[in-house]
Coordinates of C-alpha atoms and ligand atoms in Angstrom, one line a residue:
M1 CA 24.8 -34.8 7.5
K2 CA 25.7 -32.5 10.0
I3 CA 27.3 -35.3 12.3
F4 CA 29.0 -36.3 9.0
I5 CA 30.6 -32.9 8.4
F6 CA 31.6 -32.9 12.1
V7 CA 33.3 -36.0 11.7
I8 CA 35.1 -35.0 8.6
A9 CA 36.0 -31.7 10.3
L10 CA 37.5 -33.7 13.6
Y11 CA 39.4 -36.0 11.4
L12 CA 41.1 -33.0 9.2
F13 CA 41.8 -31.2 12.5
G14 CA 43.3 -34.3 14.2
F15 CA 45.1 -34.9 11.1
S16 CA 46.8 -31.1 10.9
L17 CA 47.6 -31.4 14.5
G18 CA 47.7 -34.7 16.0
F19 CA 49.5 -36.8 13.3
T20 CA 52.1 -34.6 11.7
Q21 CA 55.6 -33.0 13.1
T22 CA 53.7 -29.9 13.5
Q23 CA 52.4 -31.6 16.6
L24 CA 56.1 -31.4 17.8
G25 CA 55.7 -27.6 17.5
K26 CA 57.4 -27.3 14.3
P27 CA 56.7 -24.5 12.1
K28 CA 54.9 -25.6 8.7
L29 CA 57.2 -23.0 7.0
V30 CA 60.4 -21.6 7.5
V31 CA 61.0 -17.8 5.9
G32 CA 64.5 -16.8 5.4
I33 CA 64.7 -12.9 4.4
V34 CA 68.1 -11.4 3.6
I35 CA 68.0 -7.6 2.7
D36 CA 71.1 -7.1 0.8
Q37 CA 73.2 -4.3 2.1
M38 CA 70.8 -3.5 5.2
R39 CA 73.2 -1.9 7.9
Y40 CA 71.6 -2.3 11.6
D41 CA 70.5 1.2 12.1
N42 CA 68.7 1.3 8.9
L43 CA 66.0 -0.2 11.2
Y44 CA 65.9 2.8 13.3
R45 CA 67.0 5.6 10.9
Y46 CA 63.9 5.3 9.0
W47 CA 61.8 4.3 11.8
H48 CA 59.5 7.4 11.6
N49 CA 58.8 6.9 8.2
Y50 CA 57.8 3.1 8.6
S51 CA 54.5 1.5 8.3
E52 CA 52.9 -0.6 11.4
K53 CA 53.1 -3.7 9.1
G54 CA 56.6 -4.4 8.4
F55 CA 59.9 -3.7 9.7
K56 CA 58.0 -2.2 12.9
K57 CA 55.9 -5.2 13.4
L58 CA 59.0 -7.5 13.3
V59 CA 60.7 -5.7 16.0
N60 CA 57.8 -4.6 17.9
Q61 CA 56.0 -8.1 17.9
G62 CA 59.0 -10.3 17.2
F63 CA 62.5 -10.7 18.6
S64 CA 65.4 -8.4 17.8
F65 CA 69.3 -9.0 18.4
E66 CA 70.6 -5.6 18.4
N67 CA 74.3 -6.9 18.1
T68 CA 74.6 -9.0 15.4
F69 CA 77.9 -9.1 13.7
Y70 CA 79.7 -10.5 10.8
N71 CA 82.7 -12.2 12.2
Y72 CA 84.7 -12.9 9.3
V73 CA 85.9 -10.6 6.4
P74 CA 85.4 -10.0 3.2
T75 CA 81.9 -8.9 3.9
Y76 CA 80.5 -9.4 0.4
T77 CA 77.0 -11.2 -0.9
G78 CA 78.4 -14.7 -2.0
P79 CA 79.9 -15.4 1.4
G80 CA 77.0 -13.4 3.5
H81 CA 74.3 -15.5 2.0
A82 CA 76.4 -18.8 2.6
T83 CA 77.3 -18.0 5.9
I84 CA 73.9 -17.2 7.0
Y85 CA 72.6 -20.5 5.9
S86 CA 75.7 -22.8 6.7
G87 CA 76.2 -21.2 10.4
T88 CA 80.2 -21.0 9.3
T89 CA 82.5 -18.7 7.8
P90 CA 84.3 -18.9 4.3
K91 CA 87.1 -20.8 6.3
M92 CA 84.7 -23.7 6.1
H93 CA 82.3 -23.3 3.3
G94 CA 84.7 -21.6 1.0
I95 CA 82.6 -18.8 -0.6
V96 CA 85.4 -16.4 0.1
A97 CA 84.3 -13.6 -2.0
N98 CA 82.0 -13.3 -5.1
D99 CA 84.8 -13.7 -7.3
W100 CA 88.2 -15.2 -6.3
Y101 CA 91.2 -16.4 -8.2
D102 CA 91.5 -20.3 -8.8
I103 CA 95.0 -21.5 -8.5
H104 CA 94.1 -25.0 -10.0
Q105 CA 91.9 -23.6 -13.1
K106 CA 94.5 -20.5 -13.3
K107 CA 91.8 -18.3 -13.9
Q108 CA 89.2 -15.8 -11.9
V109 CA 86.2 -17.8 -10.9
Y110 CA 82.5 -16.2 -9.9
C111 CA 81.0 -17.9 -6.7
S112 CA 77.9 -19.6 -8.3
E113 CA 79.2 -20.1 -11.8
D114 CA 78.9 -23.6 -13.1
P115 CA 79.8 -24.1 -17.0
E116 CA 78.4 -28.0 -16.6
V117 CA 75.1 -26.8 -16.4
Q118 CA 72.3 -25.1 -18.8
T119 CA 70.3 -22.2 -18.4
I120 CA 66.3 -22.8 -17.7
G121 CA 63.6 -20.7 -18.7
S122 CA 65.6 -18.4 -21.3
N123 CA 68.3 -18.3 -24.5
T124 CA 71.2 -16.4 -22.3
N125 CA 73.9 -17.7 -20.2
A126 CA 72.4 -16.4 -16.9
G127 CA 71.2 -19.6 -15.6
K128 CA 74.6 -21.5 -16.0
M129 CA 74.8 -21.3 -11.9
S130 CA 74.6 -24.2 -9.2
P131 CA 75.9 -24.4 -5.5
K132 CA 78.9 -26.6 -6.6
N133 CA 81.6 -24.1 -5.0
L134 CA 79.6 -24.2 -1.7
L135 CA 81.9 -26.8 0.0
T136 CA 79.6 -27.5 2.9
P137 CA 75.7 -28.7 3.5
N138 CA 73.5 -25.8 4.8
I139 CA 70.6 -25.5 7.1
C140 CA 68.4 -26.4 3.8
D141 CA 70.5 -29.3 3.1
H142 CA 69.8 -30.5 6.7
L143 CA 66.0 -29.9 6.6
K144 CA 65.8 -32.0 3.5
F145 CA 67.9 -34.8 4.8
S146 CA 66.1 -34.8 8.4
T147 CA 62.5 -35.0 6.6
N148 CA 63.7 -38.1 4.3
F149 CA 63.7 -35.3 1.4
R150 CA 60.2 -34.6 1.9
S151 CA 60.5 -31.0 2.6
K152 CA 60.4 -28.4 -0.1
V153 CA 63.1 -25.8 -0.1
I154 CA 63.0 -22.8 -2.6
G155 CA 65.2 -20.0 -3.1
V156 CA 64.3 -16.6 -4.7
A157 CA 66.2 -13.2 -5.4
L158 CA 67.3 -11.0 -8.4
K159 CA 70.8 -11.9 -8.1
D160 CA 71.5 -15.6 -8.8
R161 CA 74.0 -16.1 -5.8
S162 CA 71.3 -14.8 -3.4
A163 CA 68.8 -17.4 -4.5
I164 CA 71.7 -20.1 -4.8
M165 CA 73.6 -20.2 -1.9
P166 CA 70.7 -19.9 0.7
A167 CA 68.6 -22.8 -1.1
G168 CA 71.8 -25.3 -0.7
H169 CA 72.7 -28.3 -2.7
S170 CA 69.3 -30.3 -2.3
A171 CA 67.1 -27.5 -3.0
D172 CA 64.1 -28.3 -5.3
A173 CA 65.0 -25.1 -6.9
A174 CA 66.3 -21.7 -6.9
F175 CA 65.1 -18.9 -9.2
W176 CA 66.8 -15.7 -10.1
F177 CA 66.1 -12.6 -12.7
D178 CA 67.6 -12.7 -16.4
R179 CA 68.3 -9.1 -16.8
K180 CA 68.7 -9.4 -20.5
E181 CA 65.1 -11.2 -21.2
G182 CA 63.3 -9.9 -18.1
V183 CA 62.3 -13.4 -16.9
F184 CA 62.9 -15.4 -13.7
I185 CA 64.9 -18.4 -14.6
S186 CA 67.1 -21.2 -13.1
S187 CA 69.5 -23.9 -13.9
S188 CA 69.3 -27.9 -15.2
Y189 CA 71.2 -28.3 -11.9
Y190 CA 67.8 -28.2 -10.4
L191 CA 65.3 -28.7 -12.8
K192 CA 64.6 -29.9 -16.5
E193 CA 61.9 -27.2 -17.3
L194 CA 60.4 -24.2 -15.2
P195 CA 57.5 -25.0 -13.2
N196 CA 54.0 -24.2 -14.5
W197 CA 53.4 -21.4 -12.2
L198 CA 56.5 -19.6 -13.0
V199 CA 55.8 -19.8 -16.8
Q200 CA 52.5 -18.1 -16.1
F201 CA 54.5 -15.5 -13.8
N202 CA 56.6 -14.7 -16.6
N203 CA 54.1 -14.4 -19.3
K204 CA 52.5 -11.5 -16.9
K205 CA 55.4 -9.3 -18.3
I206 CA 55.4 -7.5 -14.9
P207 CA 59.2 -6.3 -15.8
D208 CA 57.7 -4.7 -19.0
S209 CA 55.3 -2.8 -17.1
L210 CA 58.0 -1.7 -14.4
M211 CA 60.1 -0.5 -17.3
K212 CA 57.5 2.2 -18.0
L213 CA 57.5 3.5 -14.5
T214 CA 59.3 6.7 -13.2
W215 CA 60.5 6.3 -9.8
N216 CA 59.7 9.5 -7.5
L217 CA 59.6 10.0 -4.0
S218 CA 56.8 7.8 -2.2
L219 CA 56.3 10.6 0.6
P220 CA 56.4 14.3 0.5
I221 CA 59.9 15.3 0.5
E222 CA 59.9 17.1 3.9
K223 CA 59.4 13.4 5.4
Y224 CA 63.1 12.5 4.4
H225 CA 65.5 13.6 7.1
Q226 CA 68.6 10.8 6.6
S227 CA 69.4 12.3 3.3
S228 CA 71.7 14.9 2.1
K229 CA 70.9 17.4 -1.3
D230 CA 69.4 15.1 -4.0
E231 CA 71.7 16.7 -7.1
N232 CA 75.4 16.4 -5.7
T233 CA 79.1 15.3 -7.3
F234 CA 79.3 12.4 -5.1
E235 CA 76.4 10.1 -6.0
G236 CA 76.3 7.8 -9.3
K237 CA 73.8 8.0 -12.2
L238 CA 70.9 5.6 -13.4
P239 CA 71.7 4.3 -16.9
E240 CA 71.4 7.3 -19.6
E241 CA 70.4 9.8 -16.8
T242 CA 72.3 13.1 -16.7
S243 CA 71.6 13.9 -13.2
T244 CA 71.4 12.4 -9.5
S245 CA 68.0 13.6 -8.7
F246 CA 64.6 12.6 -8.6
P247 CA 62.4 11.7 -10.8
H248 CA 64.3 8.7 -12.1
K249 CA 63.5 6.9 -15.7
L250 CA 63.8 3.6 -16.1
N251 CA 66.0 3.5 -19.2
P252 CA 67.2 0.5 -20.8
H253 CA 70.9 -0.7 -19.8
K254 CA 73.5 -1.4 -22.1
K255 CA 74.1 -4.9 -20.0
G256 CA 70.6 -6.0 -20.5
K257 CA 67.3 -4.0 -21.3
Y258 CA 65.7 -5.2 -17.8
E259 CA 68.8 -4.4 -15.6
T260 CA 67.7 -0.9 -14.5
I261 CA 65.2 -2.4 -12.8
V262 CA 67.5 -4.0 -9.9
Y263 CA 68.8 -0.3 -9.5
T264 CA 65.4 0.9 -8.1
P265 CA 62.8 -0.2 -5.3
Y266 CA 60.5 -1.9 -8.1
G267 CA 63.2 -4.6 -7.9
N268 CA 62.3 -5.7 -4.6
E269 CA 58.6 -5.3 -5.2
L270 CA 59.5 -7.8 -8.0
T271 CA 60.9 -10.1 -5.7
T272 CA 58.2 -10.2 -3.3
F273 CA 55.5 -11.0 -6.1
L274 CA 58.0 -14.1 -6.9
A275 CA 57.9 -15.0 -3.7
I276 CA 54.2 -15.1 -3.2
A277 CA 53.7 -16.9 -6.5
A278 CA 56.4 -19.6 -5.3
I279 CA 54.7 -20.2 -2.3
E280 CA 51.1 -20.5 -4.3
G281 CA 52.8 -22.6 -6.9
E282 CA 55.0 -24.8 -4.5
K283 CA 52.2 -24.9 -2.2
L284 CA 54.7 -24.4 0.8
G285 CA 53.9 -24.7 4.0
K286 CA 51.2 -26.9 3.1
N287 CA 53.3 -30.3 2.9
P288 CA 51.2 -33.2 2.0
H289 CA 53.7 -35.2 4.6
G290 CA 53.2 -32.5 7.3
V291 CA 56.8 -31.5 7.2
T292 CA 58.4 -28.2 7.5
D293 CA 59.3 -26.5 4.1
M294 CA 61.7 -23.6 3.5
L295 CA 61.4 -20.3 1.5
C296 CA 64.7 -18.2 1.3
I297 CA 64.0 -14.8 -0.3
S298 CA 66.7 -12.2 -0.7
Y299 CA 65.7 -8.7 -1.5
S300 CA 68.8 -7.5 -3.7
S301 CA 68.0 -3.8 -5.1
T302 CA 68.4 -2.2 -1.7
D303 CA 72.5 -3.1 -2.6
Y304 CA 72.3 -1.6 -6.2
V305 CA 70.6 1.4 -5.0
G306 CA 73.1 1.9 -2.3
H307 CA 76.0 1.3 -4.5
V308 CA 75.2 4.0 -6.8
F309 CA 73.6 6.7 -4.5
G310 CA 75.2 5.9 -1.0
P311 CA 73.7 5.5 2.4
N312 CA 72.7 9.0 2.8
S313 CA 70.7 9.4 -0.1
L314 CA 67.3 10.2 -0.8
E315 CA 67.3 7.2 -3.0
T316 CA 68.4 4.9 -0.3
E317 CA 66.0 6.5 2.2
D318 CA 63.0 5.8 -0.1
T319 CA 64.1 2.2 -1.1
Y320 CA 64.0 1.5 2.5
I321 CA 60.3 3.1 3.1
R322 CA 59.4 1.1 0.0
M323 CA 61.1 -2.0 1.0
D324 CA 59.1 -1.7 4.6
K325 CA 55.7 -1.5 2.3
T326 CA 56.7 -4.9 0.3
L327 CA 57.8 -6.6 3.4
G328 CA 54.4 -5.7 5.0
D329 CA 52.7 -6.9 1.9
L330 CA 54.6 -10.2 2.3
L331 CA 53.9 -10.8 6.1
D332 CA 50.1 -9.7 5.4
Y333 CA 50.1 -12.6 2.8
L334 CA 51.8 -15.2 5.0
E335 CA 49.7 -14.6 8.2
K336 CA 46.3 -14.7 6.0
N337 CA 47.4 -17.7 4.0
I338 CA 49.9 -19.8 6.3
G339 CA 49.0 -18.3 9.7
K340 CA 51.1 -16.4 11.9
D341 CA 51.7 -19.8 14.6
N342 CA 52.7 -21.4 11.4
F343 CA 55.4 -20.0 9.8
L344 CA 58.9 -18.9 11.4
L345 CA 60.8 -15.8 9.9
F346 CA 64.0 -14.4 10.2
L347 CA 65.4 -11.4 8.7
T348 CA 69.2 -10.1 8.3
A349 CA 71.4 -8.9 5.9
D350 CA 74.5 -10.0 4.2
H351 CA 76.5 -7.1 5.0
G352 CA 76.4 -3.3 5.4
V353 CA 77.7 -0.5 3.6
A354 CA 80.4 2.3 4.2
P355 CA 79.9 5.9 3.5
I356 CA 80.9 7.5 0.5
P357 CA 84.2 8.7 1.2
D358 CA 83.6 12.4 -0.5
F359 CA 80.4 13.0 1.4
V360 CA 82.1 12.2 4.9
Q361 CA 85.4 14.2 3.9
Q362 CA 82.8 17.3 4.1
Y363 CA 82.3 16.3 7.8
R364 CA 85.8 15.8 8.4
F365 CA 85.7 12.1 8.5
S366 CA 89.0 10.3 7.7
A367 CA 88.2 8.5 4.5
G368 CA 89.2 7.9 0.7
H369 CA 89.7 5.6 -1.9
F370 CA 92.5 2.9 -2.0
D371 CA 94.4 3.3 -5.2
Y372 CA 94.4 -0.3 -6.0
Q373 CA 95.9 0.1 -9.7
T374 CA 99.0 2.1 -8.3
Y375 CA 99.5 -0.6 -5.5
E376 CA 99.5 -3.3 -8.0
K377 CA 101.7 -1.6 -10.3
N378 CA 104.3 -0.6 -7.5
L379 CA 104.2 -4.1 -6.1
R380 CA 105.2 -5.5 -9.4
T381 CA 108.2 -3.1 -9.9
F382 CA 109.3 -4.2 -6.1
L383 CA 109.3 -7.6 -7.0
K384 CA 111.2 -7.3 -10.2
E385 CA 113.8 -5.0 -8.5
K386 CA 114.1 -7.5 -5.5
Y387 CA 113.8 -11.0 -7.5
N388 CA 114.5 -10.1 -11.1
E389 CA 110.8 -11.5 -11.6
D390 CA 107.3 -10.6 -11.0
F391 CA 105.6 -13.4 -9.2
L392 CA 102.2 -11.4 -9.0
I393 CA 99.5 -13.1 -10.6
T394 CA 96.7 -10.6 -9.4
Y395 CA 95.5 -8.3 -6.8
L396 CA 91.6 -8.8 -6.1
N397 CA 89.5 -8.1 -3.2
Q398 CA 92.6 -6.9 -1.1
N399 CA 94.1 -10.6 -1.9
V400 CA 97.7 -10.9 -3.6
Y401 CA 97.7 -13.8 -5.6
L402 CA 101.0 -15.0 -6.3
D403 CA 102.5 -17.5 -8.8
E404 CA 103.7 -20.2 -6.2
P405 CA 105.5 -22.7 -8.9
K406 CA 107.1 -19.7 -10.3
I407 CA 108.8 -18.9 -6.8
H408 CA 109.5 -22.3 -5.9
A409 CA 111.5 -22.8 -9.5
K410 CA 113.6 -19.9 -8.7
G411 CA 114.8 -21.9 -5.4
L412 CA 112.8 -19.4 -3.0
S413 CA 110.5 -19.9 -0.2
V414 CA 107.2 -18.6 -0.6
A415 CA 106.6 -17.9 2.9
E416 CA 109.6 -15.2 2.6
V417 CA 108.5 -13.5 -0.3
E418 CA 105.0 -13.2 1.4
K419 CA 106.4 -11.7 4.3
E420 CA 108.4 -9.1 1.9
I421 CA 105.2 -8.3 0.7
V422 CA 103.7 -7.5 4.0
L423 CA 106.5 -5.4 5.1
W424 CA 106.5 -3.6 1.9
S425 CA 102.7 -3.1 1.7
L426 CA 102.6 -1.4 5.1
N427 CA 104.2 1.4 3.7
F428 CA 101.6 1.9 1.1
P429 CA 99.3 4.8 1.8
N430 CA 96.0 3.8 3.8
V431 CA 97.0 0.0 4.5
H432 CA 96.1 -0.5 8.0
S433 CA 97.6 -3.9 8.3
A434 CA 98.6 -7.1 6.1
I435 CA 98.8 -10.8 6.8
N436 CA 100.3 -13.7 4.8
K437 CA 98.9 -17.1 4.0
H438 CA 101.5 -19.0 6.0
N439 CA 100.8 -17.3 9.1
L440 CA 97.1 -17.7 8.6
I441 CA 97.5 -21.4 8.1
F442 CA 100.1 -22.1 10.9
N443 CA 98.7 -19.6 13.6
E444 CA 95.3 -18.9 15.4
Y445 CA 94.4 -15.2 15.7
R446 CA 92.1 -14.3 18.3
E447 CA 92.1 -10.4 17.9
F448 CA 90.4 -8.4 15.7
P449 CA 91.1 -7.6 12.8
F450 CA 93.1 -10.8 11.7
A451 CA 90.6 -13.3 13.5
N452 CA 88.0 -11.8 11.1
V453 CA 90.6 -12.4 8.3
Q454 CA 91.4 -15.9 9.3
K455 CA 87.7 -17.0 9.3
G456 CA 87.3 -15.7 5.8
F457 CA 90.4 -17.2 4.6
Y458 CA 90.6 -20.4 2.5
P459 CA 93.8 -21.7 1.2
Q460 CA 93.2 -22.8 -2.0
R461 CA 90.9 -19.9 -3.0
S462 CA 92.4 -16.8 -0.8
G463 CA 95.7 -15.0 -1.9
N464 CA 99.2 -15.0 -0.3
V465 CA 98.9 -11.7 1.4
I466 CA 95.9 -10.0 2.6
L467 CA 95.5 -6.4 3.2
V468 CA 93.5 -4.5 5.6
Y469 CA 92.5 -1.0 4.7
K470 CA 92.1 1.7 7.4
P471 CA 88.5 2.5 8.0
N472 CA 86.4 4.3 5.4
Y473 CA 88.8 3.2 2.5
F474 CA 88.1 1.0 -0.2
D475 CA 89.1 0.3 -4.0
D476 CA 87.9 3.2 -6.3
E477 CA 86.9 0.3 -9.0
Y478 CA 83.2 1.8 -9.5
G479 CA 84.9 5.2 -10.1
K480 CA 84.9 8.2 -7.7
T481 CA 81.0 8.1 -7.1
G482 CA 78.8 5.5 -5.1
T483 CA 80.3 3.5 -2.4
T484 CA 80.7 -0.3 -1.3
H485 CA 81.3 -2.8 1.3
G486 CA 83.7 -5.7 2.0
A487 CA 85.5 -4.7 5.1
C488 CA 85.8 -5.9 8.9
Y489 CA 84.5 -2.4 10.2
T490 CA 81.1 -2.3 12.0
Y491 CA 79.6 -0.1 9.1
D492 CA 80.0 -3.4 6.9
S493 CA 79.7 -6.0 9.4
Q494 CA 76.6 -4.8 12.0
V495 CA 73.5 -6.2 10.6
P496 CA 69.9 -6.4 11.9
L497 CA 68.5 -9.9 13.2
L498 CA 65.1 -10.4 13.6
F499 CA 62.9 -13.2 14.5
Y500 CA 59.1 -13.5 14.1
G501 CA 56.2 -15.9 14.1
A502 CA 55.9 -19.6 15.6
G503 CA 57.3 -19.9 18.9
I504 CA 59.0 -16.7 19.0
P505 CA 58.4 -14.3 22.1
K506 CA 58.7 -10.4 21.9
G507 CA 61.7 -9.1 23.3
K508 CA 65.2 -7.3 22.4
S509 CA 68.3 -8.8 23.3
F510 CA 71.8 -6.5 23.5
E511 CA 73.9 -9.6 23.7
E512 CA 76.7 -9.5 21.0
V513 CA 76.1 -12.5 18.9
H514 CA 77.3 -13.6 15.2
I515 CA 75.8 -14.0 12.0
T516 CA 76.7 -17.8 12.4
D517 CA 74.1 -18.0 15.1
I518 CA 71.5 -17.7 12.9
A519 CA 71.6 -21.2 11.2
P520 CA 72.1 -23.3 14.4
T521 CA 69.3 -21.3 16.2
V522 CA 66.9 -22.0 13.4
A523 CA 68.0 -25.8 13.3
S524 CA 66.9 -26.1 17.0
L525 CA 63.4 -24.3 16.4
I526 CA 62.7 -26.8 13.7
K527 CA 64.4 -29.5 15.7
I528 CA 66.8 -30.6 13.3
N529 CA 70.8 -31.1 13.8
K530 CA 72.7 -27.8 13.3
P531 CA 74.5 -27.5 9.8
A532 CA 77.6 -29.8 9.2
S533 CA 80.3 -27.1 9.8
S534 CA 78.2 -24.8 12.0
I535 CA 80.5 -22.9 14.5
G536 CA 77.6 -20.7 15.9
K537 CA 75.7 -20.9 19.3
C538 CA 71.9 -21.1 19.8
L539 CA 70.5 -17.9 20.4
K540 CA 68.6 -17.3 23.6
F541 CA 65.4 -15.1 23.3
E542 CA 65.9 -13.4 26.5
D543 CA 65.7 -9.8 27.1
Ligands
LIG601 ZN1 77.1 -5.0 -2.9

């Protein structure tokens, strides 16, 4: 009997090590983590309040690239996630913003919308989403292709775009949160019905329990050193609240009963619960063919909290302290159930964030809101006076979209009209520079900021003139409280980049690297081709 068990054990040991692709040093599971709106310095600003098992563990026992930048603009969530996993910029993958104006459809489109597909898992339209607007294969597609589609790929997030863009075109599924019904859903692009494990997860009704909570600081207030006064006039408010201070109640939101969860750190905890349920349910990292699986996790609540309360709030500090805890829980789970040598993890962010203008004005920063409504109104007047006609379709994400057929019909040159708008715009308050479509098509720009604009430009989806505002200025579309991102400046473009797990040595690099370097690096660590249109380099794990 003993010999029999020994032979079986030897066989299993040999099978797991000797006859599978893991023999080639490939990890069994790749875990990609994107923390929405996490600026690089958030790794260190809150260091003293982090535990030993979350961010600190990744920095101290993994490898950190301390100078990682977005090399294109605009720095929004859709483009960020598309770039991290494809290793290329909007110029190739086409995700130029979260929303853009489509000149063929003559309407504004959302990056992951897909009217052809159906919601799977709820009765709302929140699942009518797919990666069809992503125009290049990404690392998950290449992993699938390379293993004859035997690898499993799953994307999870609260935001649909943050689950869909990472998982790519050929993923088994992406799952995101339906804020009206309080369940995780998918679309008919991937599945006919939700997998059993997710039905069971939804049946636990965790969001209902979260809505009963009150958000309080997780540590005694004396421990918070990176935040301004709790009650102030420059922070926004959570739904139905009358003050900007703790404690915060989770009141039902008018957009959807469960929407408020995403504006609290509980949204990130819910995401970790889902990620672990997905690993268990899909048996990720335990592929029967011995090939590498991939799980893409995106944490979105850091972004929602950041928009409302800004980077110098107690709310943001507490959200990162709690993010660290839930990240630690995920790492504990992975180490216990997959094994540290069997998974490869990377962590980064889809963009950073600007300070709240009114807050930093107190410290004599040059900062403010860009009056985009007056800009649009005055531009229309200028065009009418000059050409007797208003060619402006819309002004969106610092892009001026013109009605080109209308310009042609008048016998005018589009390039000439664009140039006039560039010159006129330079006189508008708080515009730093402006560049037009024709120049971006026919010239190559190597210098900041136009090099960044060019890498973020896709002719069929971008505007005719693109503005660059002065640092610390942004559209006041959310009103005068809170903050946003999207600029080429380092507060929006510099993000953390950490690697940890299988084959990753301890260390730190201060070399300047780019967000487009992640996908080619992961590709070489798992021994597959770089994604099709990747422009990044393979990073060296050397101090
Ligand atoms: Zn955001």
